[in-house]
Amino acid sequence: MSEHVEEVSTRDQIWRAHPADARLVGIVVARDGMPSIVEQRKQLTDFGVPIDGFRHPAPNVSETWEERLNRLFGRLQRGDVVVVTSAHVFGRDATEETQTIAELGRRGIIIKVLAHAAPAG
């Protein structure tokens, strides 16, 4: 992983070391080799991570990965806690994942990745 990423296995670990006004943000991505968006969302909500305003991505929208990242960066604030089911959410390959995670870290975004055998309680 990275200095900016913490794997969590309990709900309590999600909120450890966060600013008082931080938001909890669950992110899901449709990508080959990853669980479906529905499954990722289920894993996050089962773990207690709300995904407000969830929308399935429109398949006919042609948005580059860079445009999607810029939109994501524009919505997150320093101190927000981003929770994902896998670090693969952050890029199409290891290089993109590393770059995205580093940029989120520079922006003060806290990243939590659910442990694969994470208990619901």
Tab-separated table of C-alpha atoms in Angstrom:
chain	number	residue	atom	x	y	z
A	1	MET	CA	0.000	0.000	0.000
A	2	SER	CA	1.173	3.537	0.710
A	3	GLU	CA	1.739	5.945	3.555
A	4	HIS	CA	-1.571	7.583	2.574
A	5	VAL	CA	-3.645	4.373	2.731
A	6	GLU	CA	-4.814	2.372	5.734
A	7	GLU	CA	-6.503	-1.011	5.480
A	8	VAL	CA	-9.389	-1.277	7.938
A	9	SER	CA	-11.194	-4.332	9.263
A	10	THR	CA	-13.671	-2.740	11.707
A	11	ARG	CA	-16.073	0.168	11.457
A	12	ASP	CA	-14.312	1.973	14.306
A	13	GLN	CA	-11.069	2.118	12.313
A	14	ILE	CA	-12.700	4.153	9.542
A	15	TRP	CA	-13.016	7.237	11.747
A	16	ARG	CA	-9.683	6.967	13.543
A	17	ALA	CA	-7.495	10.091	13.148
A	18	HIS	CA	-9.878	12.333	11.244
A	19	PRO	CA	-10.652	16.055	11.553
A	20	ALA	CA	-13.872	16.949	13.377
A	21	ASP	CA	-15.613	18.284	10.245
A	22	ALA	CA	-14.523	15.456	7.914
A	23	ARG	CA	-16.965	13.780	5.561
A	24	LEU	CA	-17.085	10.029	5.001
A	25	VAL	CA	-17.054	9.356	1.241
A	26	GLY	CA	-17.500	5.910	-0.306
A	27	ILE	CA	-16.233	5.521	-3.873
A	28	VAL	CA	-17.047	2.724	-6.325
A	29	VAL	CA	-15.720	2.230	-9.860
A	30	ALA	CA	-16.725	-0.071	-12.716
A	31	ARG	CA	-13.553	-1.764	-13.912
A	32	ASP	CA	-12.500	-5.162	-15.245
A	33	GLY	CA	-11.135	-7.390	-12.511
A	34	MET	CA	-13.137	-5.672	-9.756
A	35	PRO	CA	-16.464	-6.595	-8.182
A	36	SER	CA	-19.520	-4.983	-9.767
A	37	ILE	CA	-20.544	-1.506	-8.662
A	38	VAL	CA	-23.532	-3.069	-6.901
A	39	GLU	CA	-21.237	-5.447	-4.964
A	40	GLN	CA	-18.772	-2.662	-4.066
A	41	ARG	CA	-21.640	-0.492	-2.850
A	42	LYS	CA	-23.042	-3.394	-0.803
A	43	GLN	CA	-19.642	-3.995	0.824
A	44	LEU	CA	-19.352	-0.318	1.753
A	45	THR	CA	-22.904	0.024	3.091
A	46	ASP	CA	-22.621	-3.294	4.991
A	47	PHE	CA	-19.519	-1.797	6.611
A	48	GLY	CA	-21.477	1.327	7.591
A	49	VAL	CA	-20.204	3.666	4.872
A	50	PRO	CA	-23.078	5.704	3.445
A	51	ILE	CA	-23.081	6.505	-0.243
A	52	ASP	CA	-25.387	9.506	-0.527
A	53	GLY	CA	-26.698	10.468	-3.935
A	54	PHE	CA	-25.479	7.217	-5.499
A	55	ARG	CA	-25.942	7.011	-9.257
A	56	HIS	CA	-24.812	4.289	-11.599
A	57	PRO	CA	-22.385	5.787	-14.124
A	58	ALA	CA	-24.051	6.572	-17.433
A	59	PRO	CA	-22.558	4.176	-20.001
A	60	ASN	CA	-22.882	6.716	-22.810
A	61	VAL	CA	-20.837	9.443	-21.092
A	62	SER	CA	-17.412	9.722	-22.647
A	63	GLU	CA	-15.298	11.129	-19.854
A	64	THR	CA	-11.582	10.450	-19.685
A	65	TRP	CA	-10.002	9.033	-16.545
A	66	GLU	CA	-8.232	12.363	-16.024
A	67	GLU	CA	-11.559	14.245	-16.236
A	68	ARG	CA	-13.084	11.861	-13.706
A	69	LEU	CA	-10.135	12.371	-11.341
A	70	ASN	CA	-10.359	16.157	-11.638
A	71	ARG	CA	-14.076	15.977	-10.856
A	72	LEU	CA	-13.328	13.767	-7.827
A	73	PHE	CA	-10.555	16.091	-6.604
A	74	GLY	CA	-12.941	19.044	-6.951
A	75	ARG	CA	-15.510	17.396	-4.674
A	76	LEU	CA	-13.207	16.290	-1.872
A	77	GLN	CA	-11.984	18.547	0.918
A	78	ARG	CA	-8.903	18.340	3.127
A	79	GLY	CA	-9.665	15.913	5.955
A	80	ASP	CA	-12.350	13.929	4.110
A	81	VAL	CA	-12.168	10.174	4.680
A	82	VAL	CA	-12.454	8.196	1.422
A	83	VAL	CA	-13.389	4.534	1.831
A	84	VAL	CA	-13.016	2.009	-1.005
A	85	THR	CA	-13.190	-1.770	-1.359
A	86	SER	CA	-9.844	-1.867	-3.190
A	87	ALA	CA	-7.015	0.529	-4.028
A	88	HIS	CA	-7.663	-0.450	-7.664
A	89	VAL	CA	-10.478	2.123	-7.573
A	90	PHE	CA	-7.805	4.812	-7.928
A	91	GLY	CA	-6.353	3.826	-11.293
A	92	ARG	CA	-6.374	1.613	-14.340
A	93	ASP	CA	-2.909	0.309	-13.472
A	94	ALA	CA	-0.427	0.382	-10.580
A	95	THR	CA	1.160	3.632	-11.775
A	96	GLU	CA	-2.172	5.479	-11.892
A	97	GLU	CA	-3.177	4.054	-8.508
A	98	THR	CA	0.079	5.277	-6.962
A	99	GLN	CA	-0.213	8.729	-8.547
A	100	THR	CA	-3.855	9.177	-7.527
A	101	ILE	CA	-3.233	8.019	-3.955
A	102	ALA	CA	-0.226	10.346	-3.665
A	103	GLU	CA	-2.261	13.294	-4.992
A	104	LEU	CA	-5.102	12.586	-2.561
A	105	GLY	CA	-2.533	12.423	0.254
A	106	ARG	CA	-1.030	15.770	-0.803
A	107	ARG	CA	-4.531	17.238	-0.678
A	108	GLY	CA	-5.023	15.964	2.881
A	109	ILE	CA	-7.554	13.280	1.972
A	110	ILE	CA	-7.537	10.236	4.282
A	111	ILE	CA	-7.875	6.896	2.439
A	112	LYS	CA	-9.257	3.717	4.009
A	113	VAL	CA	-9.434	0.379	2.163
A	114	LEU	CA	-11.722	-2.335	3.487
A	115	ALA	CA	-9.942	-5.550	4.411
A	116	HIS	CA	-11.257	-8.347	2.171
A	117	ALA	CA	-12.340	-10.453	5.130
A	118	ALA	CA	-13.767	-7.444	6.970
A	119	PRO	CA	-16.443	-8.244	9.541
A	120	ALA	CA	-19.639	-6.210	9.393
A	121	GLY	CA	-19.429	-5.266	13.074
